[in-house]
Amino acid sequence: MSTTFQLDTSTSRANPTPAPMKRLTVPKLRKRKQDGVTAEPLVMLTAYTARQAQLLDAHCDLLLVGDSLGQVIYGLPSTVPVTLEMMANHGAAVVRGSYHAVVCIDMPFGSYEGSPEKAFESAAYLLKQTGAAAVKLEGGEAMAPTVEFLVRRGIPVMGHVGLTPQAVNVLGGYAARGKNDAEAEKIVADARALDEAGAFAIVVEGVLEEIAIEVTGAVACPTIGIGASAQCDGQVLVTEDMLGMFERVPRFVKRYENLAGTISAAAAHYAEEVRARSFPGPDQCYQSG
């Protein structure tokens, strides 16, 4: 039994009527890179809620429902404890809140590594539950057969090489990768394997700039950098990091706003008025007559 996803045309606060907009597709994004060159870099940000998706959608080519939600939303120490159900719930919210960008969902740790068949079961669940267009998984050459298995069965896959957060326990931390020849060669080989397996794009995270540039030139599909190089075919950041919601962020993050300070100041102002009994005022109260 198939599920048909329809746009909510209500005018509620949660689902305001969007301006007419045609959603991008995976093939269109893949074709942005022609003869090794992407004329206009791809823009990707993370999104975890419907409202966040509404605010970001018109500005992005892709919205990534990242397993970083484990840390950003749930306060977990890493992405490892994130579950398939968590990704499905947030993925569905982001799809409901977006009408333009391609929505891609991270496959959480333990949901795809066991076998290609297990990966297909997990990926099919995510796409059925959410209406998203694609999934993302971490790993290089070892995951290439799985990527090919999924793509051949109609599931678009984004790869992820370099610093792979789900492997933090093996890597021993979040330090940049590719600082020696062996690591650098493996990152390039991993990217080539994913490209040949049919990945429509590859995230390149936390690597030396020259390696990111080499990877971008070595693969036919677009690369999306995070802590990599402006010469990648696109860029992604965790939205909350970019908006200044946290005091500590990775070195490669640029803060475009300081929303943590704005929110804290607004809460302080609200608390002050409540304690002074100046809120609610006449404009916020219902009167008889």
PDB file of C-alpha atoms in Angstrom, residues 106-261:
ATOM      1  CA  ASP A 106      21.085  10.442   8.019  1.00  0.00           C
ATOM      2  CA  MET A 107      20.936   6.719   8.625  1.00  0.00           C
ATOM      3  CA  PRO A 108      21.858   6.299  12.302  1.00  0.00           C
ATOM      4  CA  PHE A 109      24.621   4.106  13.666  1.00  0.00           C
ATOM      5  CA  GLY A 110      23.685   0.421  13.608  1.00  0.00           C
ATOM      6  CA  SER A 111      20.941   0.762  11.016  1.00  0.00           C
ATOM      7  CA  TYR A 112      22.948  -0.091   7.888  1.00  0.00           C
ATOM      8  CA  GLU A 113      26.398  -1.512   8.632  1.00  0.00           C
ATOM      9  CA  GLY A 114      25.355  -5.137   9.164  1.00  0.00           C
ATOM     10  CA  SER A 115      24.428  -5.955   5.565  1.00  0.00           C
ATOM     11  CA  PRO A 116      23.084  -4.352   2.399  1.00  0.00           C
ATOM     12  CA  GLU A 117      19.735  -5.992   3.113  1.00  0.00           C
ATOM     13  CA  LYS A 118      19.606  -4.428   6.575  1.00  0.00           C
ATOM     14  CA  ALA A 119      20.525  -1.064   5.076  1.00  0.00           C
ATOM     15  CA  PHE A 120      17.723  -1.359   2.519  1.00  0.00           C
ATOM     16  CA  GLU A 121      15.196  -2.193   5.240  1.00  0.00           C
ATOM     17  CA  SER A 122      16.270   0.836   7.267  1.00  0.00           C
ATOM     18  CA  ALA A 123      16.422   3.211   4.310  1.00  0.00           C
ATOM     19  CA  ALA A 124      13.044   2.094   2.971  1.00  0.00           C
ATOM     20  CA  TYR A 125      11.539   2.663   6.419  1.00  0.00           C
ATOM     21  CA  LEU A 126      12.907   6.207   6.562  1.00  0.00           C
ATOM     22  CA  LEU A 127      11.686   7.149   3.105  1.00  0.00           C
ATOM     23  CA  LYS A 128       8.254   5.591   3.641  1.00  0.00           C
ATOM     24  CA  GLN A 129       7.763   7.231   7.029  1.00  0.00           C
ATOM     25  CA  THR A 130       8.911  10.681   5.968  1.00  0.00           C
ATOM     26  CA  GLY A 131       8.531  11.275   2.243  1.00  0.00           C
ATOM     27  CA  ALA A 132      12.191  12.348   2.079  1.00  0.00           C
ATOM     28  CA  ALA A 133      14.132  11.979  -1.159  1.00  0.00           C
ATOM     29  CA  ALA A 134      17.395  10.389  -0.030  1.00  0.00           C
ATOM     30  CA  VAL A 135      19.471   8.954   2.790  1.00  0.00           C
ATOM     31  CA  LYS A 136      23.043   9.570   3.872  1.00  0.00           C
ATOM     32  CA  LEU A 137      25.425   7.033   5.336  1.00  0.00           C
ATOM     33  CA  GLU A 138      28.984   7.203   6.600  1.00  0.00           C
ATOM     34  CA  GLY A 139      31.934   5.147   5.397  1.00  0.00           C
ATOM     35  CA  GLY A 140      34.003   4.638   2.282  1.00  0.00           C
ATOM     36  CA  GLU A 141      35.157   1.553   0.402  1.00  0.00           C
ATOM     37  CA  ALA A 142      33.632  -0.793   2.981  1.00  0.00           C
ATOM     38  CA  MET A 143      30.197   0.731   2.401  1.00  0.00           C
ATOM     39  CA  ALA A 144      30.418   0.976  -1.400  1.00  0.00           C
ATOM     40  CA  PRO A 145      28.643  -2.385  -1.994  1.00  0.00           C
ATOM     41  CA  THR A 146      25.828  -1.210   0.278  1.00  0.00           C
ATOM     42  CA  VAL A 147      25.523   2.087  -1.580  1.00  0.00           C
ATOM     43  CA  GLU A 148      25.332   0.229  -4.895  1.00  0.00           C
ATOM     44  CA  PHE A 149      22.743  -2.171  -3.458  1.00  0.00           C
ATOM     45  CA  LEU A 150      20.525   0.720  -2.347  1.00  0.00           C
ATOM     46  CA  VAL A 151      20.895   2.763  -5.533  1.00  0.00           C
ATOM     47  CA  ARG A 152      20.036  -0.231  -7.705  1.00  0.00           C
ATOM     48  CA  ARG A 153      16.836  -0.575  -5.688  1.00  0.00           C
ATOM     49  CA  GLY A 154      15.743   3.016  -6.130  1.00  0.00           C
ATOM     50  CA  ILE A 155      17.143   4.699  -3.018  1.00  0.00           C
ATOM     51  CA  PRO A 156      19.341   7.769  -3.649  1.00  0.00           C
ATOM     52  CA  VAL A 157      22.363   7.783  -1.347  1.00  0.00           C
ATOM     53  CA  MET A 158      24.684  10.555  -0.187  1.00  0.00           C
ATOM     54  CA  GLY A 159      28.082   9.366   1.023  1.00  0.00           C
ATOM     55  CA  HIS A 160      30.274  10.740   3.826  1.00  0.00           C
ATOM     56  CA  VAL A 161      34.063  10.464   4.081  1.00  0.00           C
ATOM     57  CA  GLY A 162      36.880  11.919   6.154  1.00  0.00           C
ATOM     58  CA  LEU A 163      35.838  12.575   9.725  1.00  0.00           C
ATOM     59  CA  THR A 164      32.873  10.260  10.294  1.00  0.00           C
ATOM     60  CA  PRO A 165      31.241  11.094  13.650  1.00  0.00           C
ATOM     61  CA  GLN A 166      29.556   7.706  14.039  1.00  0.00           C
ATOM     62  CA  ALA A 167      33.040   6.149  14.172  1.00  0.00           C
ATOM     63  CA  VAL A 168      34.208   8.478  16.954  1.00  0.00           C
ATOM     64  CA  ASN A 169      34.997   5.538  19.238  1.00  0.00           C
ATOM     65  CA  VAL A 170      37.338   4.059  16.625  1.00  0.00           C
ATOM     66  CA  LEU A 171      38.834   7.383  15.541  1.00  0.00           C
ATOM     67  CA  GLY A 172      39.429   8.427  19.150  1.00  0.00           C
ATOM     68  CA  GLY A 173      37.879  11.884  18.776  1.00  0.00           C
ATOM     69  CA  TYR A 174      36.870  14.572  16.318  1.00  0.00           C
ATOM     70  CA  ALA A 175      40.307  15.651  15.088  1.00  0.00           C
ATOM     71  CA  ALA A 176      40.859  16.480  11.420  1.00  0.00           C
ATOM     72  CA  ARG A 177      41.677  13.546   9.174  1.00  0.00           C
ATOM     73  CA  GLY A 178      44.273  13.113   6.440  1.00  0.00           C
ATOM     74  CA  LYS A 179      47.315  14.374   8.315  1.00  0.00           C
ATOM     75  CA  ASN A 180      49.502  11.587   6.958  1.00  0.00           C
ATOM     76  CA  ASP A 181      49.861  10.020   3.527  1.00  0.00           C
ATOM     77  CA  ALA A 182      48.061   6.806   4.424  1.00  0.00           C
ATOM     78  CA  GLU A 183      45.002   8.638   5.750  1.00  0.00           C
ATOM     79  CA  ALA A 184      44.947  10.996   2.790  1.00  0.00           C
ATOM     80  CA  GLU A 185      45.124   8.159   0.276  1.00  0.00           C
ATOM     81  CA  LYS A 186      42.323   6.297   2.066  1.00  0.00           C
ATOM     82  CA  ILE A 187      40.007   9.323   2.018  1.00  0.00           C
ATOM     83  CA  VAL A 188      40.474   9.756  -1.736  1.00  0.00           C
ATOM     84  CA  ALA A 189      40.006   6.018  -2.319  1.00  0.00           C
ATOM     85  CA  ASP A 190      36.877   6.017  -0.150  1.00  0.00           C
ATOM     86  CA  ALA A 191      35.352   8.887  -2.135  1.00  0.00           C
ATOM     87  CA  ARG A 192      36.134   7.224  -5.481  1.00  0.00           C
ATOM     88  CA  ALA A 193      34.532   3.975  -4.308  1.00  0.00           C
ATOM     89  CA  LEU A 194      31.332   5.745  -3.233  1.00  0.00           C
ATOM     90  CA  ASP A 195      31.210   7.701  -6.492  1.00  0.00           C
ATOM     91  CA  GLU A 196      31.590   4.533  -8.553  1.00  0.00           C
ATOM     92  CA  ALA A 197      28.917   2.838  -6.431  1.00  0.00           C
ATOM     93  CA  GLY A 198      26.390   5.502  -7.439  1.00  0.00           C
ATOM     94  CA  ALA A 199      26.344   8.048  -4.604  1.00  0.00           C
ATOM     95  CA  PHE A 200      24.727  11.251  -5.889  1.00  0.00           C
ATOM     96  CA  ALA A 201      26.875  13.433  -3.601  1.00  0.00           C
ATOM     97  CA  ILE A 202      29.558  12.992  -0.947  1.00  0.00           C
ATOM     98  CA  VAL A 203      30.046  14.950   2.275  1.00  0.00           C
ATOM     99  CA  VAL A 204      33.741  15.580   2.928  1.00  0.00           C
ATOM    100  CA  GLU A 205      34.193  16.413   6.610  1.00  0.00           C
ATOM    101  CA  GLY A 206      37.121  17.537   8.707  1.00  0.00           C
ATOM    102  CA  VAL A 207      39.989  16.972   6.268  1.00  0.00           C
ATOM    103  CA  LEU A 208      42.974  19.020   5.196  1.00  0.00           C
ATOM    104  CA  GLU A 209      42.053  21.471   2.438  1.00  0.00           C
ATOM    105  CA  GLU A 210      44.341  19.961  -0.179  1.00  0.00           C
ATOM    106  CA  ILE A 211      42.700  16.558   0.332  1.00  0.00           C
ATOM    107  CA  ALA A 212      39.215  18.032  -0.078  1.00  0.00           C
ATOM    108  CA  ILE A 213      40.324  19.651  -3.333  1.00  0.00           C
ATOM    109  CA  GLU A 214      41.814  16.360  -4.542  1.00  0.00           C
ATOM    110  CA  VAL A 215      38.641  14.458  -3.666  1.00  0.00           C
ATOM    111  CA  THR A 216      36.481  17.026  -5.471  1.00  0.00           C
ATOM    112  CA  GLY A 217      38.547  16.611  -8.609  1.00  0.00           C
ATOM    113  CA  ALA A 218      38.607  12.814  -8.341  1.00  0.00           C
ATOM    114  CA  VAL A 219      34.858  12.155  -8.312  1.00  0.00           C
ATOM    115  CA  ALA A 220      32.098  12.835 -10.816  1.00  0.00           C
ATOM    116  CA  CYS A 221      29.432  13.527  -8.202  1.00  0.00           C
ATOM    117  CA  PRO A 222      29.290  16.791  -6.190  1.00  0.00           C
ATOM    118  CA  THR A 223      31.246  17.045  -2.947  1.00  0.00           C
ATOM    119  CA  ILE A 224      29.812  18.942   0.006  1.00  0.00           C
ATOM    120  CA  GLY A 225      32.392  20.281   2.404  1.00  0.00           C
ATOM    121  CA  ILE A 226      32.232  20.784   6.139  1.00  0.00           C
ATOM    122  CA  GLY A 227      35.583  21.726   7.582  1.00  0.00           C
ATOM    123  CA  ALA A 228      37.112  21.038   4.174  1.00  0.00           C
ATOM    124  CA  SER A 229      37.489  23.629   1.389  1.00  0.00           C
ATOM    125  CA  ALA A 230      35.589  26.372  -0.407  1.00  0.00           C
ATOM    126  CA  GLN A 231      36.575  24.513  -3.592  1.00  0.00           C
ATOM    127  CA  CYS A 232      34.155  21.696  -2.773  1.00  0.00           C
ATOM    128  CA  ASP A 233      31.006  21.624  -4.906  1.00  0.00           C
ATOM    129  CA  GLY A 234      28.885  22.738  -1.947  1.00  0.00           C
ATOM    130  CA  GLN A 235      28.904  23.398   1.777  1.00  0.00           C
ATOM    131  CA  VAL A 236      26.977  22.248   4.846  1.00  0.00           C
ATOM    132  CA  LEU A 237      26.884  23.395   8.464  1.00  0.00           C
ATOM    133  CA  VAL A 238      24.836  22.441  11.496  1.00  0.00           C
ATOM    134  CA  THR A 239      22.295  25.265  11.555  1.00  0.00           C
ATOM    135  CA  GLU A 240      22.449  25.778  15.311  1.00  0.00           C
ATOM    136  CA  ASP A 241      26.224  26.192  15.109  1.00  0.00           C
ATOM    137  CA  MET A 242      25.911  28.708  12.294  1.00  0.00           C
ATOM    138  CA  LEU A 243      23.277  30.664  14.233  1.00  0.00           C
ATOM    139  CA  GLY A 244      25.378  30.866  17.394  1.00  0.00           C
ATOM    140  CA  MET A 245      23.160  28.709  19.587  1.00  0.00           C
ATOM    141  CA  PHE A 246      26.123  27.092  21.345  1.00  0.00           C
ATOM    142  CA  GLU A 247      29.181  28.540  23.048  1.00  0.00           C
ATOM    143  CA  ARG A 248      31.503  25.804  21.778  1.00  0.00           C
ATOM    144  CA  VAL A 249      31.607  24.968  18.080  1.00  0.00           C
ATOM    145  CA  PRO A 250      34.137  23.305  15.772  1.00  0.00           C
ATOM    146  CA  ARG A 251      36.928  25.489  14.409  1.00  0.00           C
ATOM    147  CA  PHE A 252      35.505  25.354  10.891  1.00  0.00           C
ATOM    148  CA  VAL A 253      32.169  26.927  11.864  1.00  0.00           C
ATOM    149  CA  LYS A 254      31.443  30.550  11.050  1.00  0.00           C
ATOM    150  CA  ARG A 255      28.801  32.150  13.274  1.00  0.00           C
ATOM    151  CA  TYR A 256      26.426  34.256  11.211  1.00  0.00           C
ATOM    152  CA  GLU A 257      24.292  35.274  14.225  1.00  0.00           C
ATOM    153  CA  ASN A 258      24.309  35.111  18.013  1.00  0.00           C
ATOM    154  CA  LEU A 259      20.849  33.709  18.688  1.00  0.00           C
ATOM    155  CA  ALA A 260      21.867  32.295  22.055  1.00  0.00           C
ATOM    156  CA  GLY A 261      22.423  35.827  23.324  1.00  0.00           C
TER     157      GLY A 261
END
